[in-house]
Each structure stands twice: as C-alpha cells, then as structure tokens.
Amino acid sequence: MANPVLIEVTRGDRVESIHRGAFAIVDADGATVASLGDIETPVYPRSSLKPVQALPLVESGAADAFGIGGEELALACASHSGEPMHTERVTAWLKRIACTEHDLACGAHPSRYEPVADAMIKRSEKPTRIFNNCSGKHTGFLSVARHWDVATAGYEKHDHPVQRAVAEALGELSGLGPDMPWGIDGCTAPNFALPLKAFALALAKMAAPEKLPSVRAAAVKRLTQAMMDHPELVSGTGRTCAILMRAAKGKAAVKTGAEGFFAGIVPGRGYGVAIKIDDGAGRASDTAMAVLMAKLGLLDADGEAGRLVRAPVVNTVGTIVGERRPAEALARVNL
Amino acid sequence: MANPVLIEVTRGDRVESIHRGAFAIVDADGATVASLGDIETPVYPRSSLKPVQALPLVESGAADAFGIGGEELALACASHSGEPMHTERVTAWLKRIACTEHDLACGAHPSRYEPVADAMIKRSEKPTRIFNNCSGKHTGFLSVARHWDVATAGYEKHDHPVQRAVAEALGELSGLGPDMPWGIDGCTAPNFALPLKAFALALAKMAAPEKLPSVRAAAVKRLTQAMMDHPELVSGTGRTCAILMRAAKGKAAVKTGAEGFFAGIVPGRGYGVAIKIDDGAGRASDTAMAVLMAKLGLLDADGEAGRLVRAPVVNTVGTIVGERRPAEALARVNL
C-alpha cells in the first residue's frame, strides 16, 4: 500500500506536487506515540545516522584521550556546509590525531555555503576532502582508529573495527543486532537500513539516557548536548537543522539525512522521531520535521522555523506563486 | 488512488527512494496508445508548454516580419543554460525587435552551465534577465506584442493579447478551450493546468501537422524542426533534452518542465508524450522519458541516452553505489 501524502506543494489554487512518506515517533520503551505510513520496511537513515555513528568516538574513550570537546562532537554529528567554522575545526582536529585530509575516505565537493563556494571559485581554489559535509564524522572515525591503535586506512570498510562498533551501537539501541542490511553512503561509509520504528526507538533511547548503561548514557548526553549547543556546527548558516534547533532552544537535537530523511531526539519527552520521504525530497522532510516539532510544542510557529511549516514558493522575481505545506494526513496528526 | 511507481533509485541491494507518476502517449485522433496512472486530473506542464507558447510567434507572422529563423525558434521553446550560444542570440534578437533585457518580465538567475557560472563569479559579474532559462520564450512573447503593436509592458499578464493567443492555441490543440485553470510560472508567465491526456493530445496534434489548418500546420512544423535541429539551443551542453534529441536523430522533439514534467512530440508516429512525476523530481522524469523513447524505438540504448534509462548513482569518490531505473510498472509497458 502506498504511504500517505505528507507534504503538498501548490501553485495558484492547485496542488502541483505531492510527497508521500512515513514517520514514527517512539518512546524509549518502544511504544509508538504517533506514526503514519509504513514504519516496518528497512530504510537508510543516511546522515541522520550520524549521532549514532559518533557514539564509538565517545564510548571508546577516544574523545577524552584527544581532548575532543562539544564543538568537535557537534561536527562528528554534522552534515556541514564547509564554512570556515567547520573546516578550520576539522583541520585542527585532524592535526591533533596526527592525520591529514589524505586520511579521509570521503570525496571532495564544494562548500554548500554560497559565499564560501563563490570566494573559492574566485581564487581558483579547489575544495579539499575537509569540505566534504561528512568530514567531521570521518575525523571521528579516524580518532577511534587512532585511539584503538588499529589501521586508519580502510576505516570506512564495513568490517573495520570502527564500523563494527557503529553497527554494535545501532544494533543495541534499535534492538535489531549488528547484522543489519547496509549500503555505501555518499561519503563511502557503510549506512545501515532499518525500519523507521526501530530507528525511532534508537533515537528515543538517546533521548532517555537515564535508562541506558552509564557509559552509553554519558555518551548520548554529551553528543545530544553538543548538537543542541552548536546548531550551526551540525549544519551551517541558514540551514534547516540550525533553524529548527535554534527554535527548539535546547529541547531537541535534529539531523537531516539525504534522500528525504530526518531524525529527531527529544530529551525532555524521551521521544525519537524518524521521517522518510518516499521520493527522497529534502524540501518535504524539512517541512515534515518542522510540522511535527510544532505539534510537539518544540518550536514557535513564528520566525524562520514557522516559515518551514508553511513555506512560500517564490518565483524568479520574488512573487509568491504557491506554498509547501502539510497535507491533510499530516495536518490531522494529534500530539 | 495512488499513481504507480515509475522510477526507483537503489542503494546497495535495496530500493532507497521511489517516484510515482503518470504518463500518456496519445495519437492525433485522441486515442490513448499507452498510459499509466491518473491522466485526467489537470497538472501544470511548466516549461514543457513552451512549444505551444511559441505558436503565436510563428502564427501571428511576427517570426517572418522580424526575420526570426530556426535558432531563435528553438530558443523560444527553450529552458536554456545561459551559455554564450543562448545569451548572445537572445541579446541580438531583443535588439532586432527594439527591446532590451529591461523589457523581459522574467527574473535573473545564474547560468546553469557551470563553466559560465564560475567564470561570471570570477569576474564578479551579475547575471542579467537574459540568463533566465526562459528568456527566449519571453523574447518570443515580446516579438508578438511588437508585431501586433500592442503594449510590451504587461505581456506576461494572463489577460494580455499575447497570453490570450497562447491560451487559444492550447485550448484548440487540447480540445479544452481557452479557459483552463492557471498559475504563475517561475518566470512570471501564466502556466495552464490540463489533464496529461489532453496535453498529450495537443502534442500529438503538433506531431501530425497534416491534420491541422495550414497556418498552424506550418507553425508546428517550423517549431518542431527547429527544436530537433538545435537540441543544445533548446537546453544546453550535456542537458537531458539535448542528449535525447541528439540520440533520436530527428525523430522526436522533447522538452522538460519543472516539477517532474516532460513532453515529447514524435512526428513520424504522430504521437504526443506527456509525463508528470507526482513529487516533482526531474531525475525521475528524465529517466521516464528516456525509457519511453527507448520503447518507442526512438533512441539507441547505447551512449549517453542509454545511461539515462539505467543511470548509475555515484558517490563523492566515484564509486557506483546504486542505480536509477524504471520500476516494474514502467518496465512492463509494451509499445
């Protein structure tokens, strides 16, 4: 059966495009607080997995051994825009673990922050791998490898100890065990596929650290706090994660993923939120997360975050010609 | 009922994202040759409407009066990339009708061809409205206004004589009459909503000019031939329309539209093809058009066009991590 329409995009007085998808809000005991659509078929969280992929960095002791603080932990969970605040910190962190950009397995791509990208074009400067939006995550992986004194080369392989530690952590939090199906992410790291409901449970467990063993509890608290303390380091200037976390004022840590994924950790409520848009559209997962956060009372409907809930569609001369908004099924959800 | 899945995008051995949609292939008598999904609900063709929007330019006699040849007619049907081959011709054409870029109602945006966009960033040069991908269409509108000696200001308004002529032409070809619902396009011009089946019929009538009154027959022949003669002027270097029209070697004129639309005129068969992806994804309409053209025997499965039928998904280091391909419902279509 088709997933329900979560988001619609209008032009004039008609709906022009629709986005189907599913979401699950789950508590730390595994109870589904709310959901729409198929939450049982495994899907890839993509970069929404980063807060879990960063767990070994803290749990292994690597973060403490290398003096890695909240800013770096936020970067380990980030899909960053390659602004100086990101690249300078990743560069310094790599140096601290005796690595360079050449140790990063992720490929180079231009900064996603236009002023930086344009300035680099003007200087005929090619982006390094440090500009990859995942360079913080990869530097976290390298830190664990260094701390364990295992090979750094191949740290992105599915059977490397660092990736096995990620699989163990995700398998424990989701209840699925470490042998989940997987594919290769845009940055070369393994990405694990799991049901929305199971991933939302993993996020809920990160939202309720008091129920976790002490080492894990300490790790998820540090990571979640780091994300909420440094919203722009997790994303970038003007990006959706930054807007939503600023608006939530410490009540939620949220993280986008490619192909229409969005994850949320809501510590005050002990909830995990996982959204997947069927067609992979980020514009739809952005609005869906804003809508669910508004319904959860996590953000003010005014300001930038509110404009994600009902987003104007603007043409090349600035005329509002339509809007992106929750469709009926999502609008009707009671939380 | 939900439209069928037309395109799927895989990662590893799993489908990561899906694109639902509908298409209609119709002949000039209105018979549906093949279809999937809802072809009765009105949808916006967006820039796929341009070959119809260019009809008044030829039918009014404006094209002949201003000595407008095949290259300019291709540009009138274009969503161009703002390469010199496009901007220089539009600039010269505007001059010929005693207009300037300030008469264009469309907004400015950067060239979509990276080498040009990057070179302009290096020179700190802002794009003019001539770089708008629709500037050829708008120059066509202005040419008609000049030829009719009516106001050029406001030529983009729904009730301006030029837009009424577009609505009349579309209303006649589709059989729906001129009073279709409409919205404002990205470039400020009206865009009319009509069922996929009706739009495919309009395209089929353009594919079978021998059944049309002589003035219209001559106009559609000139426009279709202009598109097929100048694939890069209709789109740009490396763009999907150019790849597909080059591969079709004069057997089809095709035109993308925003929000997952794609239109095809197949003169040898007298067919019109109209595709709308529900969620607006261009990656899916690109592949769907390539698949249908391959099934119609219009292109070779080798080369660039074939790589649109089954397109590799490549990550930041160049590894193939999945593919974009026709889903079962589309793969099973017999033509």
XYZ file of C-alpha atoms in Angstrom:
670
model
C 0.000 0.000 0.000
C 1.201 3.491 -0.813
C 2.355 5.709 2.040
C 0.113 8.732 2.730
C 0.791 12.145 1.253
C 2.622 14.078 3.987
C 3.517 17.290 2.147
C 1.960 19.125 -0.790
C 3.314 21.934 -2.945
C 0.788 24.297 -4.531
C 0.869 26.707 -7.485
C -2.018 29.111 -7.820
C -5.066 27.386 -6.334
C -3.932 23.824 -7.219
C -1.637 21.213 -5.716
C 1.259 20.863 -8.186
C 3.358 18.167 -6.499
C 2.945 15.797 -3.562
C 5.352 13.966 -1.288
C 4.394 10.634 0.246
C 6.239 9.243 3.189
C 6.164 7.783 6.656
C 7.161 8.846 10.134
C 7.373 7.292 13.577
C 7.513 8.969 16.967
C 8.508 6.324 19.502
C 9.277 6.408 23.223
C 12.220 4.734 24.917
C 10.122 1.694 25.828
C 9.356 1.127 22.155
C 5.763 2.373 22.254
C 4.693 4.178 19.094
C 3.416 7.618 20.143
C 2.341 8.513 16.621
C 3.026 7.310 13.109
C 1.856 7.438 9.527
C 2.705 5.038 6.718
C 4.993 2.042 6.584
C 7.346 2.051 9.578
C 8.343 -1.620 9.254
C 10.313 -1.805 5.984
C 14.043 -1.072 6.379
C 15.183 2.311 5.039
C 18.547 4.080 5.033
C 18.780 6.954 7.555
C 21.790 8.297 5.622
C 23.291 11.256 7.515
C 20.525 11.087 10.107
C 22.562 8.154 11.412
C 25.471 10.413 12.384
C 24.585 10.859 16.068
C 24.734 7.045 16.351
C 27.875 6.819 14.207
C 29.521 9.217 16.668
C 28.852 7.000 19.714
C 32.088 4.970 19.471
C 34.057 8.240 19.437
C 32.841 8.986 22.972
C 32.267 5.462 24.295
C 35.727 4.246 23.262
C 37.376 6.986 25.290
C 38.878 8.481 22.135
C 37.135 11.815 22.659
C 38.605 12.177 26.128
C 42.020 10.878 25.105
C 42.292 13.522 22.374
C 40.627 16.310 24.343
C 37.681 16.475 21.961
C 35.019 18.898 23.170
C 31.454 19.815 22.306
C 32.330 21.648 19.100
C 34.099 18.642 17.626
C 31.335 16.298 18.811
C 28.800 18.512 17.016
C 30.977 18.245 13.899
C 31.097 14.447 14.266
C 27.271 14.515 14.003
C 27.261 17.102 11.204
C 26.452 17.415 7.535
C 28.243 20.736 7.466
C 28.311 23.456 4.840
C 32.086 23.777 4.619
C 32.228 27.220 6.195
C 35.430 28.314 7.964
C 33.833 27.435 11.343
C 33.650 23.835 10.102
C 36.780 23.404 8.003
C 39.120 25.146 10.444
C 37.922 22.977 13.336
C 38.143 19.754 11.333
C 41.633 20.703 10.129
C 42.802 21.340 13.699
C 41.188 18.127 14.917
C 42.861 16.054 12.201
C 46.210 17.540 13.224
C 45.552 16.659 16.854
C 45.144 12.964 15.916
C 48.208 13.068 13.638
C 46.127 12.728 10.462
C 45.656 14.884 7.372
C 42.920 15.324 4.796
C 44.550 12.491 2.840
C 43.453 10.063 5.548
C 39.801 10.973 4.935
C 37.958 8.413 2.809
C 35.222 10.857 1.787
C 35.475 12.693 -1.527
C 35.810 16.442 -2.031
C 32.873 18.638 -3.004
C 32.382 22.420 -2.993
C 31.262 24.243 0.134
C 27.475 24.335 0.413
C 27.640 27.905 1.717
C 27.457 30.126 -1.335
C 29.732 32.959 -0.151
C 32.491 30.438 0.626
C 31.942 28.461 -2.588
C 31.982 31.660 -4.660
C 35.092 33.003 -2.940
C 36.895 29.723 -3.666
C 35.854 29.867 -7.327
C 37.214 33.427 -7.483
C 40.531 32.242 -6.066
C 40.529 29.163 -8.369
C 40.819 27.157 -5.167
C 39.689 23.529 -5.298
C 37.856 22.139 -2.263
C 39.734 19.505 -0.272
C 38.127 16.490 1.393
C 37.807 18.616 4.519
C 34.995 20.446 2.704
C 33.030 17.191 2.413
C 29.936 17.678 4.572
C 30.826 14.430 6.393
C 34.449 15.322 7.199
C 33.674 15.675 10.913
C 32.129 12.212 11.057
C 35.143 10.762 9.263
C 37.566 12.554 11.571
C 35.622 10.983 14.429
C 36.081 7.536 12.847
C 39.818 8.212 12.430
C 40.054 9.299 16.070
C 38.633 5.968 17.214
C 41.047 4.053 14.973
C 43.980 6.073 16.350
C 42.800 5.548 19.926
C 42.493 1.795 19.404
C 45.797 1.774 17.532
C 44.290 -0.068 14.572
C 44.840 0.725 10.888
C 43.414 4.094 9.863
C 43.456 3.045 6.206
C 40.206 1.242 5.473
C 38.401 2.734 8.487
C 35.341 3.193 6.213
C 35.072 -0.522 5.376
C 32.121 -2.469 6.718
C 34.369 -4.949 8.547
C 36.753 -2.387 10.102
C 36.588 -2.319 13.931
C 35.277 1.269 13.894
C 32.348 0.363 11.632
C 31.699 -2.791 13.648
C 31.445 -0.584 16.755
C 28.898 1.621 14.955
C 26.897 -1.460 13.958
C 27.020 -2.771 17.542
C 25.763 0.540 18.956
C 22.953 0.850 16.407
C 22.077 -2.813 16.792
C 21.789 -2.430 20.576
C 19.791 0.808 20.519
C 17.410 -0.410 17.813
C 17.114 -3.914 19.209
C 17.982 -5.361 15.797
C 21.507 -6.568 16.497
C 24.596 -5.663 14.450
C 23.846 -7.584 11.251
C 21.556 -5.109 9.535
C 21.457 -4.770 5.745
C 23.690 -1.958 4.515
C 24.773 0.072 1.510
C 27.574 2.533 0.791
C 26.812 6.152 1.633
C 27.732 9.212 -0.422
C 30.837 9.626 1.739
C 31.926 5.918 1.357
C 30.984 4.851 4.921
C 28.519 1.997 5.411
C 24.940 3.090 6.032
C 22.607 0.618 7.699
C 18.991 0.064 6.661
C 16.413 -0.403 9.402
C 12.675 0.127 9.915
C 11.610 3.685 10.796
C 10.115 2.322 14.001
C 13.391 0.686 15.036
C 15.420 3.772 14.196
C 12.963 5.986 16.090
C 13.421 3.637 19.060
C 17.206 4.059 18.847
C 16.728 7.828 18.850
C 14.264 7.596 21.752
C 16.840 5.668 23.771
C 19.261 8.520 23.092
C 16.531 10.875 24.354
C 16.176 8.931 27.622
C 19.783 8.300 28.718
C 18.665 7.523 32.292
C 17.547 4.112 31.030
C 20.901 3.304 29.391
C 24.087 1.768 30.815
C 26.294 4.516 32.260
C 28.974 4.686 29.545
C 26.357 4.919 26.794
C 24.213 7.281 28.831
C 27.146 9.659 29.258
C 27.984 9.432 25.556
C 24.474 10.173 24.269
C 24.116 13.071 26.728
C 27.371 14.625 25.528
C 26.504 14.177 21.844
C 22.929 15.418 22.118
C 24.014 18.405 24.181
C 26.819 19.173 21.720
C 24.337 19.209 18.814
C 21.920 21.479 20.665
C 24.731 23.768 21.843
C 26.181 24.186 18.351
C 23.360 24.055 15.789
C 25.415 25.771 13.060
C 28.316 23.356 13.511
C 25.910 20.440 12.900
C 24.731 22.056 9.652
C 25.602 25.622 8.622
C 24.428 29.186 8.318
C 20.726 29.286 7.497
C 20.368 25.526 7.208
C 17.236 23.680 8.352
C 18.842 21.786 11.265
C 20.263 25.054 12.613
C 16.937 26.872 12.269
C 14.979 24.086 13.974
C 17.461 23.527 16.813
C 17.740 27.292 17.483
C 13.937 27.498 17.599
C 13.726 24.463 19.911
C 16.056 26.187 22.417
C 17.642 23.041 23.789
C 14.545 20.866 23.652
C 15.519 18.792 20.594
C 18.533 17.649 18.575
C 17.622 17.109 14.929
C 19.598 15.842 11.968
C 18.791 15.671 8.249
C 19.730 12.773 6.019
C 19.963 12.558 2.249
C 17.025 11.218 0.229
C 14.365 12.782 2.421
C 15.353 11.515 5.863
C 15.104 13.477 9.126
C 15.815 12.327 12.684
C 14.956 13.944 15.984
C 15.993 13.298 19.584
C 13.655 14.939 22.123
C 15.283 14.566 25.565
C 12.559 16.256 27.626
C 9.947 13.851 26.335
C 12.106 10.791 25.812
C 10.952 10.615 22.194
C 12.698 9.648 18.989
C 11.386 10.952 15.667
C 12.232 9.398 12.289
C 10.864 10.606 8.950
C 11.473 9.215 5.462
C 10.002 10.829 2.356
C 9.451 8.112 -0.266
C 10.850 10.109 -3.181
C 13.899 11.459 -1.344
C 12.923 15.152 -1.392
C 14.651 17.214 1.291
C 12.127 20.042 0.916
C 9.450 17.633 2.149
C 11.388 16.130 5.064
C 12.306 19.668 6.174
C 8.661 20.697 6.315
C 7.536 17.399 7.858
C 10.056 17.752 10.711
C 9.049 21.379 11.304
C 5.373 20.346 11.410
C 5.990 17.502 13.886
C 8.175 19.694 16.098
C 5.479 22.382 16.131
C 2.891 19.754 17.093
C 5.197 18.541 19.873
C 5.372 22.112 21.177
C 9.104 22.264 20.480
C 9.140 25.428 18.428
C 7.429 28.706 17.997
C 5.282 28.969 14.859
C 6.708 32.446 14.258
C 10.042 33.243 12.698
C 12.204 31.143 10.397
C 11.105 27.803 11.841
C 7.458 28.708 11.339
C 8.196 29.546 7.717
C 9.320 25.939 7.272
C 5.896 24.709 8.418
C 4.200 26.639 5.630
C 6.878 27.677 3.179
C 6.162 30.148 0.384
C 7.077 29.088 -3.174
C 8.684 32.167 -4.745
C 9.463 32.709 -8.438
C 12.454 34.407 -10.104
C 11.091 37.918 -9.490
C 10.129 37.251 -5.869
C 6.393 36.753 -6.372
C 4.785 34.168 -4.074
C 3.190 31.698 -6.518
C 2.335 28.842 -4.159
C 3.259 27.170 -0.890
C 4.713 24.000 0.573
C 2.589 22.764 3.469
C 1.477 19.707 5.413
C -1.109 17.641 3.543
C -4.272 16.544 5.304
C -2.941 13.296 6.811
C -0.017 15.074 8.460
C -2.033 18.161 9.405
C -4.511 15.914 11.254
C -1.881 14.218 13.446
C -2.563 14.942 17.122
C 0.369 15.087 19.516
C -5.760 6.032 -5.790
C -2.010 6.497 -5.809
C -0.204 6.654 -9.142
C 2.103 3.696 -9.832
C 5.816 3.761 -9.067
C 7.506 4.651 -12.374
C 11.118 5.059 -11.257
C 13.143 3.590 -8.398
C 16.525 4.560 -7.000
C 18.583 1.844 -5.342
C 21.471 1.807 -2.861
C 23.257 -1.492 -2.344
C 20.716 -4.224 -2.930
C 17.689 -2.179 -1.754
C 15.366 0.391 -3.242
C 16.089 3.643 -1.371
C 13.605 6.031 -2.990
C 10.675 5.740 -5.386
C 8.975 8.128 -7.769
C 5.295 7.749 -8.555
C 3.753 9.402 -11.550
C 1.657 9.130 -14.674
C 2.195 9.313 -18.403
C 0.089 9.337 -21.536
C 1.061 8.564 -25.101
C -1.772 9.742 -27.333
C -2.253 9.875 -31.109
C -3.610 12.854 -33.070
C -7.137 11.383 -33.065
C -7.109 11.353 -29.276
C -6.661 7.601 -28.856
C -4.528 6.629 -25.875
C -1.692 4.449 -27.180
C -0.345 3.756 -23.696
C -0.690 5.236 -20.233
C -0.105 4.630 -16.558
C -1.699 6.432 -13.639
C -4.084 9.357 -13.476
C -4.169 11.145 -16.838
C -7.430 13.015 -16.152
C -6.571 15.459 -13.329
C -5.196 18.809 -14.538
C -1.452 19.314 -13.996
C 0.933 22.134 -14.921
C 3.243 21.293 -17.862
C 5.501 24.193 -16.786
C 8.285 24.635 -19.364
C 7.057 21.613 -21.306
C 4.393 24.071 -22.512
C 6.963 26.195 -24.376
C 6.488 24.663 -27.846
C 2.803 25.646 -27.546
C 3.644 29.048 -26.046
C 5.786 29.704 -29.137
C 2.936 29.093 -31.609
C 1.688 32.730 -31.686
C 5.222 33.861 -32.546
C 5.013 31.971 -35.851
C 1.257 32.033 -36.468
C 0.973 35.806 -35.971
C 3.538 36.417 -38.688
C 5.899 38.009 -36.137
C 8.644 35.487 -36.835
C 8.609 36.274 -40.548
C 8.251 40.007 -40.029
C 11.371 40.078 -37.823
C 13.351 37.529 -39.850
C 13.369 35.028 -36.975
C 14.931 31.716 -38.020
C 15.245 28.214 -36.618
C 17.816 29.122 -33.983
C 15.569 31.743 -32.426
C 12.531 29.449 -32.658
C 14.492 26.777 -30.777
C 15.286 29.411 -28.132
C 11.596 30.359 -27.914
C 10.934 26.706 -26.938
C 13.962 26.531 -24.624
C 14.827 26.239 -20.967
C 18.386 27.207 -21.778
C 21.534 27.032 -19.683
C 22.654 30.624 -20.234
C 25.666 29.691 -22.339
C 27.014 32.237 -24.854
C 25.204 30.395 -27.671
C 21.952 31.245 -25.868
C 22.567 34.683 -24.374
C 24.240 36.148 -27.476
C 21.344 35.064 -29.703
C 18.684 36.343 -27.291
C 20.538 39.653 -26.967
C 20.697 40.090 -30.740
C 17.039 39.090 -31.114
C 15.922 41.605 -28.471
C 17.823 44.314 -30.365
C 16.116 43.333 -33.618
C 12.680 43.953 -32.032
C 13.844 47.212 -30.425
C 13.721 45.791 -26.894
C 16.306 45.321 -24.141
C 16.675 42.979 -21.193
C 14.667 45.514 -19.154
C 11.583 44.600 -21.177
C 11.860 40.971 -20.027
C 9.435 40.131 -17.202
C 11.428 37.072 -16.070
C 13.895 37.408 -13.196
C 17.654 36.930 -13.372
C 19.367 33.750 -12.218
C 22.894 32.394 -12.720
C 23.813 30.403 -15.815
C 23.080 26.707 -15.366
C 26.275 25.825 -17.213
C 28.978 25.594 -14.574
C 31.924 26.929 -16.615
C 29.904 30.059 -17.497
C 28.518 30.485 -13.970
C 32.007 30.078 -12.472
C 33.589 32.494 -14.955
C 30.955 35.104 -14.077
C 31.593 34.619 -10.355
C 35.320 35.126 -11.024
C 34.575 38.377 -12.855
C 32.072 39.444 -10.131
C 29.569 39.713 -12.980
C 25.883 39.503 -12.062
C 23.584 37.603 -14.436
C 21.042 39.717 -16.318
C 17.497 38.613 -17.129
C 18.862 37.337 -20.442
C 20.409 34.479 -18.427
C 16.948 33.391 -17.246
C 16.366 29.989 -18.832
C 13.062 31.323 -20.246
C 14.494 34.477 -21.876
C 13.950 33.061 -25.374
C 10.286 32.368 -24.661
C 9.867 35.870 -23.278
C 11.617 37.437 -26.278
C 9.158 35.493 -28.411
C 6.251 36.982 -26.435
C 7.729 40.481 -26.865
C 8.114 39.885 -30.624
C 4.409 39.121 -30.928
C 3.493 42.231 -28.917
C 5.743 44.360 -31.146
C 4.293 42.795 -34.298
C 0.743 43.455 -33.142
C 1.729 46.923 -31.960
C 0.258 46.350 -28.513
C 1.857 47.270 -25.185
C 5.005 45.284 -24.428
C 4.707 46.145 -20.728
C 2.479 43.534 -19.097
C 2.961 40.995 -21.898
C 3.225 38.306 -19.186
C -0.236 39.025 -17.729
C -2.955 36.431 -18.158
C -5.251 38.896 -19.985
C -2.622 40.352 -22.349
C -3.335 39.594 -26.049
C -0.131 37.505 -26.307
C -1.155 35.239 -23.406
C -4.710 35.045 -24.746
C -3.245 33.808 -28.047
C -1.289 31.132 -26.160
C -4.454 30.059 -24.319
C -6.398 29.936 -27.606
C -3.746 27.758 -29.253
C -3.505 25.377 -26.285
C -7.301 25.321 -25.927
C -7.714 24.369 -29.588
C -4.994 21.703 -29.647
C -6.117 20.113 -26.376
C -9.825 20.430 -27.135
C -10.355 22.142 -23.767
C -10.946 25.699 -24.950
C -9.038 28.760 -23.700
C -10.421 28.978 -20.150
C -8.166 26.463 -18.428
C -7.118 26.885 -14.789
C -3.736 28.562 -14.467
C -0.979 29.588 -12.085
C 2.094 31.828 -12.321
C 5.250 30.117 -13.567
C 8.772 30.611 -12.233
C 9.361 33.179 -14.992
C 6.121 35.142 -14.250
C 4.200 33.944 -17.348
C 0.873 32.143 -16.878
C 1.065 28.358 -16.975
C -2.105 26.431 -17.732
C -3.168 23.252 -15.951
C -4.676 20.461 -18.039
C -5.012 16.666 -17.897
C -1.975 14.684 -19.098
C -4.221 13.058 -21.705
C -5.330 16.426 -23.087
C -1.791 17.801 -23.141
C -0.529 14.633 -24.845
C -3.278 15.154 -27.456
C -2.077 18.727 -28.045
C 1.464 17.388 -28.541
C 0.172 14.618 -30.842
C -1.560 17.230 -33.000
C 1.801 19.002 -33.249
C 3.268 15.637 -34.302
C 0.694 15.232 -37.107
C 0.588 18.672 -38.778
C -1.078 17.254 -41.902
C -4.324 17.146 -39.926
C -4.109 20.818 -38.859
C -5.224 24.021 -40.639
C -2.429 25.272 -42.893
C -1.188 28.227 -40.796
C -0.945 26.098 -37.661
C 0.495 23.162 -39.588
C 3.277 25.359 -40.931
C 3.954 26.802 -37.467
C 4.208 23.455 -35.664
C 6.438 22.057 -38.422
C 8.824 25.002 -38.122
C 8.938 24.836 -34.320
C 9.353 21.061 -34.093
C 12.037 21.094 -36.774
C 13.808 23.987 -35.045
C 13.921 22.046 -31.762
C 15.247 18.896 -33.448
C 17.787 20.889 -35.497
C 19.162 22.725 -32.439
C 18.959 20.438 -29.383
C 21.551 22.439 -27.426
C 19.734 25.725 -28.047
C 16.578 24.177 -26.530
C 18.525 23.175 -23.409
C 22.321 23.340 -23.159
C 25.566 21.428 -23.195
C 25.063 17.977 -21.680
C 21.435 18.555 -20.749
C 18.821 15.796 -20.968
C 16.747 17.337 -23.784
C 19.901 17.733 -25.875
C 21.051 14.159 -25.190
C 17.650 12.660 -26.008
C 17.069 14.736 -29.152
C 20.590 14.023 -30.448
C 20.008 10.305 -29.852
C 16.609 10.453 -31.597
C 18.247 11.899 -34.735
C 15.273 13.966 -35.901
C 12.598 11.510 -34.799
C 11.389 13.397 -31.699
C 11.295 16.863 -30.155
C 11.308 16.683 -26.361
C 11.055 19.342 -23.667
C 11.460 19.171 -19.900
C 9.307 21.093 -17.456
C 9.885 21.948 -13.819
C 8.393 19.749 -11.081
C 8.929 16.481 -12.937
C 7.250 17.194 -16.257
C 8.442 16.013 -19.669
C 6.790 16.416 -23.089
C 7.528 14.694 -26.372
C 6.408 15.291 -29.971
C 7.023 12.277 -32.233
C 6.320 13.396 -35.821
C 6.993 10.072 -37.575
C 4.404 8.310 -35.430
C 2.008 11.193 -34.857
C 2.322 10.676 -31.087
C 2.366 13.076 -28.189
C 4.001 12.017 -24.909
C 3.328 13.703 -21.556
C 4.871 12.629 -18.241
C 4.335 14.076 -14.748
C 6.194 12.759 -11.711
C 3.978 13.272 -8.646
C 6.748 14.598 -6.421
C 8.306 16.924 -8.990
C 11.667 15.140 -9.335
C 13.470 15.903 -12.588
C 15.735 12.875 -12.174
C 12.652 10.671 -12.465
C 11.035 12.444 -15.441
C 14.394 12.320 -17.238
C 14.612 8.567 -16.828
C 10.924 8.008 -17.586
C 11.207 9.909 -20.898
C 14.380 8.013 -21.841
C 12.623 4.709 -21.075
C 9.531 5.566 -23.146
C 11.657 6.824 -26.057
C 13.688 3.606 -25.994
C 10.460 1.584 -26.014
C 9.207 3.651 -28.973
C 12.415 2.783 -30.830
C 13.449 6.439 -30.891
C 16.894 6.043 -29.420
C 19.791 3.714 -29.155
C 20.228 2.096 -25.749
C 23.960 2.750 -26.023
C 25.678 6.020 -25.280
C 24.553 8.917 -23.119
C 20.841 8.419 -23.781
C 21.086 4.778 -22.729
C 22.742 5.841 -19.494
C 19.600 7.818 -18.705
C 17.498 4.644 -18.950
C 19.557 2.993 -16.222
C 21.577 5.702 -14.519
C 24.323 4.854 -12.043
C 24.189 6.527 -8.619
C 27.765 7.595 -7.900
C 29.158 8.787 -4.558
C 31.713 11.517 -3.791
C 34.674 9.300 -4.641
C 33.157 7.975 -7.864
C 32.020 4.577 -6.575
C 28.777 3.282 -8.093
C 26.556 2.713 -5.048
C 23.179 2.185 -6.719
C 21.146 2.971 -9.797
C 18.112 4.888 -11.009
C 15.932 2.700 -13.206
C 12.389 2.033 -14.405
C 10.253 0.307 -11.771
C 8.209 -2.747 -12.697
C 5.071 -0.927 -13.904
C 7.054 1.207 -16.350
C 9.417 -1.597 -17.359
C 6.406 -3.737 -18.310
C 4.880 -1.146 -20.693
C 4.709 -2.541 -24.231
C 4.977 -0.112 -27.140
